[in-house]
Amino acid sequence: MDSYATAAQVYVAGLVFARVGAMVMLMPGIGDTSVPARVRLGFALLMSLLLTPLLQNTVPGVPTSVGGLWGQVIHEILIGLMIGSVLKLFFTAMSTAGEVISMQTTLSFAQTTNPSMGQSSTAVATFLSMLGLTLIMATDLHHLFIGAIVKSYDLFPFSAAVPVHDAATLAVRTVADSFSLGIQLAAPVIVFSLVFNLATGLIGRVMPSFQIF
Protein backbone atom coordinates (compact mmCIF):
# COMPACT_ATOMS: atom_id res chain seq x y z
CA MET A 1 0.00 0.00 0.00
CA ASP A 2 1.10 3.56 -0.68
CA SER A 3 2.17 5.59 2.32
CA TYR A 4 0.63 8.81 0.98
CA ALA A 5 -2.97 9.99 0.51
CA THR A 6 -4.50 10.10 -2.92
CA ALA A 7 -6.24 13.14 -4.40
CA ALA A 8 -9.63 11.53 -3.77
CA GLN A 9 -8.85 10.96 -0.10
CA VAL A 10 -7.69 14.55 0.35
CA TYR A 11 -10.85 15.75 -1.40
CA VAL A 12 -13.09 13.70 0.92
CA ALA A 13 -11.22 14.88 4.02
CA GLY A 14 -11.54 18.50 2.88
CA LEU A 15 -15.31 18.21 2.37
CA VAL A 16 -15.79 16.55 5.73
CA PHE A 17 -13.69 19.20 7.45
CA ALA A 18 -15.70 21.98 5.77
CA ARG A 19 -18.99 20.73 7.24
CA VAL A 20 -17.62 19.63 10.61
CA GLY A 21 -15.63 22.83 11.05
CA ALA A 22 -18.69 24.99 10.38
CA MET A 23 -20.76 23.03 12.91
CA VAL A 24 -18.04 23.07 15.57
CA MET A 25 -17.67 26.83 15.17
CA LEU A 26 -21.30 27.33 16.26
CA MET A 27 -21.85 24.32 18.52
CA PRO A 28 -22.64 25.27 22.15
CA GLY A 29 -19.75 24.66 24.50
CA ILE A 30 -16.85 23.81 22.24
CA GLY A 31 -17.81 26.57 19.80
CA ASP A 32 -17.88 29.40 22.34
CA THR A 33 -15.54 32.31 21.81
CA SER A 34 -13.97 31.65 25.21
CA VAL A 35 -12.59 28.35 23.88
CA PRO A 36 -9.20 28.85 22.17
CA ALA A 37 -9.26 28.65 18.39
CA ARG A 38 -6.63 25.90 18.41
CA VAL A 39 -8.86 23.70 20.58
CA ARG A 40 -11.83 24.17 18.25
CA LEU A 41 -9.69 23.58 15.20
CA GLY A 42 -8.12 20.48 16.71
CA PHE A 43 -11.52 19.05 17.65
CA ALA A 44 -12.88 19.65 14.15
CA LEU A 45 -9.78 18.12 12.59
CA LEU A 46 -10.02 15.06 14.83
CA MET A 47 -13.70 14.55 13.98
CA SER A 48 -12.90 14.91 10.29
CA LEU A 49 -10.16 12.28 10.47
CA LEU A 50 -12.54 9.89 12.22
CA LEU A 51 -15.38 10.39 9.74
CA THR A 52 -13.38 10.41 6.52
CA PRO A 53 -12.89 6.61 6.26
CA LEU A 54 -16.60 6.06 6.96
CA LEU A 55 -17.77 8.52 4.30
CA GLN A 56 -15.21 7.85 1.62
CA ASN A 57 -17.51 5.65 -0.46
CA THR A 58 -20.44 8.10 -0.34
CA VAL A 59 -18.61 11.08 -1.82
CA PRO A 60 -18.92 11.66 -5.57
CA GLY A 61 -15.84 11.91 -7.73
CA VAL A 62 -13.46 14.83 -7.68
CA PRO A 63 -14.84 17.70 -9.83
CA THR A 64 -12.93 18.43 -12.98
CA SER A 65 -13.30 22.23 -12.64
CA VAL A 66 -12.38 24.71 -9.96
CA GLY A 67 -15.95 26.05 -9.92
CA GLY A 68 -17.36 22.62 -9.18
CA LEU A 69 -14.82 22.12 -6.40
CA TRP A 70 -15.66 25.43 -4.72
CA GLY A 71 -19.37 24.77 -5.18
CA GLN A 72 -19.09 21.49 -3.30
CA VAL A 73 -17.08 23.10 -0.51
CA ILE A 74 -19.60 25.94 -0.14
CA HIS A 75 -22.39 23.35 -0.13
CA GLU A 76 -20.81 21.59 2.86
CA ILE A 77 -20.13 24.85 4.69
CA LEU A 78 -23.74 25.98 4.30
CA ILE A 79 -25.07 22.70 5.69
CA GLY A 80 -22.66 22.91 8.64
CA LEU A 81 -23.66 26.51 9.38
CA MET A 82 -27.34 25.56 9.13
CA ILE A 83 -27.09 22.78 11.70
CA GLY A 84 -24.78 24.71 14.02
CA SER A 85 -27.01 27.80 13.91
CA VAL A 86 -30.06 25.78 14.95
CA LEU A 87 -28.18 24.44 17.97
CA LYS A 88 -26.95 27.93 18.84
CA LEU A 89 -30.42 29.48 18.50
CA PHE A 90 -32.03 26.88 20.73
CA PHE A 91 -29.41 27.47 23.43
CA THR A 92 -30.39 31.16 23.63
CA ALA A 93 -33.43 30.15 25.73
CA MET A 94 -31.27 30.39 28.87
CA SER A 95 -30.11 33.88 27.97
CA THR A 96 -33.70 34.96 27.26
CA ALA A 97 -34.82 33.65 30.65
CA GLY A 98 -31.95 35.48 32.36
CA GLU A 99 -32.72 38.76 30.62
CA VAL A 100 -36.41 38.57 31.57
CA ILE A 101 -35.58 37.70 35.19
CA SER A 102 -33.11 40.60 35.34
CA MET A 103 -35.70 43.08 34.10
CA GLN A 104 -38.34 41.84 36.53
CA THR A 105 -35.98 41.95 39.53
CA THR A 106 -34.26 45.26 38.63
CA LEU A 107 -30.91 43.47 38.24
CA SER A 108 -30.42 44.40 34.61
CA PHE A 109 -27.80 47.01 35.54
CA ALA A 110 -25.35 44.25 36.51
CA GLN A 111 -23.58 43.47 33.24
CA THR A 112 -20.90 40.87 32.60
CA THR A 113 -19.38 39.06 29.64
CA ASN A 114 -21.34 36.03 28.50
CA PRO A 115 -18.94 33.42 27.05
CA SER A 116 -21.78 31.58 25.31
CA MET A 117 -23.10 34.64 23.48
CA GLY A 118 -19.77 36.35 22.94
CA GLN A 119 -21.04 39.69 24.22
CA SER A 120 -22.04 41.49 27.41
CA SER A 121 -25.30 40.51 29.08
CA THR A 122 -26.85 40.61 32.51
CA ALA A 123 -25.24 38.64 35.32
CA VAL A 124 -28.33 36.44 35.68
CA ALA A 125 -28.35 35.61 31.96
CA THR A 126 -24.65 34.73 32.09
CA PHE A 127 -25.19 32.55 35.14
CA LEU A 128 -28.10 30.66 33.55
CA SER A 129 -26.18 30.20 30.30
CA MET A 130 -23.17 28.75 32.12
CA LEU A 131 -25.48 26.61 34.27
CA GLY A 132 -27.22 25.24 31.18
CA LEU A 133 -23.88 24.47 29.53
CA THR A 134 -22.64 22.75 32.69
CA LEU A 135 -25.77 20.59 32.84
CA ILE A 136 -25.34 19.65 29.18
CA MET A 137 -21.80 18.48 29.79
CA ALA A 138 -22.62 16.76 33.10
CA THR A 139 -25.54 14.79 31.63
CA ASP A 140 -23.64 13.83 28.45
CA LEU A 141 -26.10 15.69 26.24
CA HIS A 142 -23.15 16.97 24.24
CA HIS A 143 -22.94 13.46 22.81
CA LEU A 144 -26.14 14.30 20.95
CA PHE A 145 -24.35 17.22 19.32
CA ILE A 146 -21.58 14.92 18.17
CA GLY A 147 -24.20 12.42 17.00
CA ALA A 148 -25.86 15.20 15.00
CA ILE A 149 -22.59 15.75 13.15
CA VAL A 150 -22.46 12.08 12.16
CA LYS A 151 -26.17 11.74 11.32
CA SER A 152 -26.10 14.88 9.20
CA TYR A 153 -24.51 12.88 6.39
CA ASP A 154 -27.55 10.59 6.34
CA LEU A 155 -30.01 13.49 6.19
CA PHE A 156 -27.97 15.73 3.92
CA PRO A 157 -25.78 13.65 1.61
CA PHE A 158 -23.02 15.19 -0.45
CA SER A 159 -25.09 15.02 -3.63
CA ALA A 160 -28.30 16.55 -2.15
CA ALA A 161 -29.13 20.22 -2.59
CA VAL A 162 -29.08 22.61 0.35
CA PRO A 163 -32.66 22.81 1.77
CA VAL A 164 -32.76 26.59 2.01
CA HIS A 165 -36.55 26.86 2.49
CA ASP A 166 -36.63 24.14 5.12
CA ALA A 167 -33.65 25.68 6.88
CA ALA A 168 -35.34 29.09 7.06
CA THR A 169 -38.55 27.52 8.38
CA LEU A 170 -36.64 25.55 10.99
CA ALA A 171 -34.69 28.64 12.07
CA VAL A 172 -37.89 30.65 12.58
CA ARG A 173 -39.50 27.79 14.50
CA THR A 174 -36.39 27.35 16.64
CA VAL A 175 -36.31 31.04 17.55
CA ALA A 176 -39.99 30.90 18.52
CA ASP A 177 -39.54 27.75 20.59
CA SER A 178 -36.41 29.13 22.24
CA PHE A 179 -38.18 32.35 23.23
CA SER A 180 -41.18 30.39 24.49
CA LEU A 181 -38.93 28.15 26.58
CA GLY A 182 -37.12 31.17 28.03
CA ILE A 183 -40.42 32.78 29.05
CA GLN A 184 -41.57 29.51 30.64
CA LEU A 185 -38.36 29.28 32.67
CA ALA A 186 -38.82 32.86 33.87
CA ALA A 187 -42.58 32.48 34.45
CA PRO A 188 -42.38 32.16 38.29
CA VAL A 189 -40.41 35.38 38.54
CA ILE A 190 -42.80 37.13 36.13
CA VAL A 191 -45.83 36.09 38.20
CA PHE A 192 -44.16 37.14 41.46
CA SER A 193 -43.17 40.50 39.99
CA LEU A 194 -46.68 41.09 38.68
CA VAL A 195 -48.28 40.29 42.07
CA PHE A 196 -45.70 42.41 43.92
CA ASN A 197 -46.22 45.42 41.65
CA LEU A 198 -50.00 45.13 41.90
CA ALA A 199 -49.81 44.93 45.69
CA THR A 200 -47.44 47.90 45.86
CA GLY A 201 -49.67 49.97 43.57
CA LEU A 202 -52.78 49.04 45.56
CA ILE A 203 -51.16 50.02 48.86
CA GLY A 204 -49.97 53.31 47.38
CA ARG A 205 -53.47 53.98 46.04
CA VAL A 206 -55.36 53.40 49.28
CA MET A 207 -52.72 54.88 51.62
CA PRO A 208 -54.13 58.46 51.51
CA SER A 209 -57.55 57.22 52.67
CA PHE A 210 -56.19 55.45 55.76
CA GLN A 211 -57.15 57.00 59.08
CA ILE A 212 -54.16 58.19 61.03
CA PHE A 213 -55.62 57.11 64.35
Phi, psi and omega in degrees: 000148179286147181268006181236160181275143177279170179296324179294321179293320177295322179296315179297314180298322179294319178294317179297318180294326180297315180286313182296319179297321179293321179290319181295327181296331183249357184290134179300140179095275182290336182266005179292153181292339178287342178280131180302147182297327180294324179293315179296318180294319179295321178295317178296320179294320179295316178297323180294318179294327179286325184272338184301313179297331181283334185253005186297324183278350181263352182272133176295173183296163179294128179299149180273349181238158179291324179298318177295324178295312179293326177297320178291321178295315179296323177302315180291322179295319180296319179294319178297317178294325180296311182291317180296324180294321178298316177297320181292320180294320181293329181287346179288356178300322180293320178293321178298315178299319179295320179294318179294316179297321180295319179291324182284336182253011179057035176252014183289346179286340180277103183253144176209167181280127179264110182297329182288322182268342180075021180205174181283141176211179180292157181296324179293318179296320178295318179297315181293324178295315178293325177294317178297319179294322178295319178294324178298315180289324182289329181263010177062026176288342178293343174295331176292326177295316178294322176296327178294326177297317182289314183289344181297333180284341173279323180280323183234083180295170181296328185271351182278151179284158179287122181283080185295314182296315179295324179294319178295318178297317179294322179295316179297317179295323180292320178297317179295315179293323179294317178295319178297318178294321178297319178293322178295321178293326181268003184301316178302320179291323178296316179296315179298317180295320179296315179295319181296316181292322177296318179295319179296317178295322179293318178296318178295331181285319185269353183301318181297337182270357178290141175283133181298318183281000000 
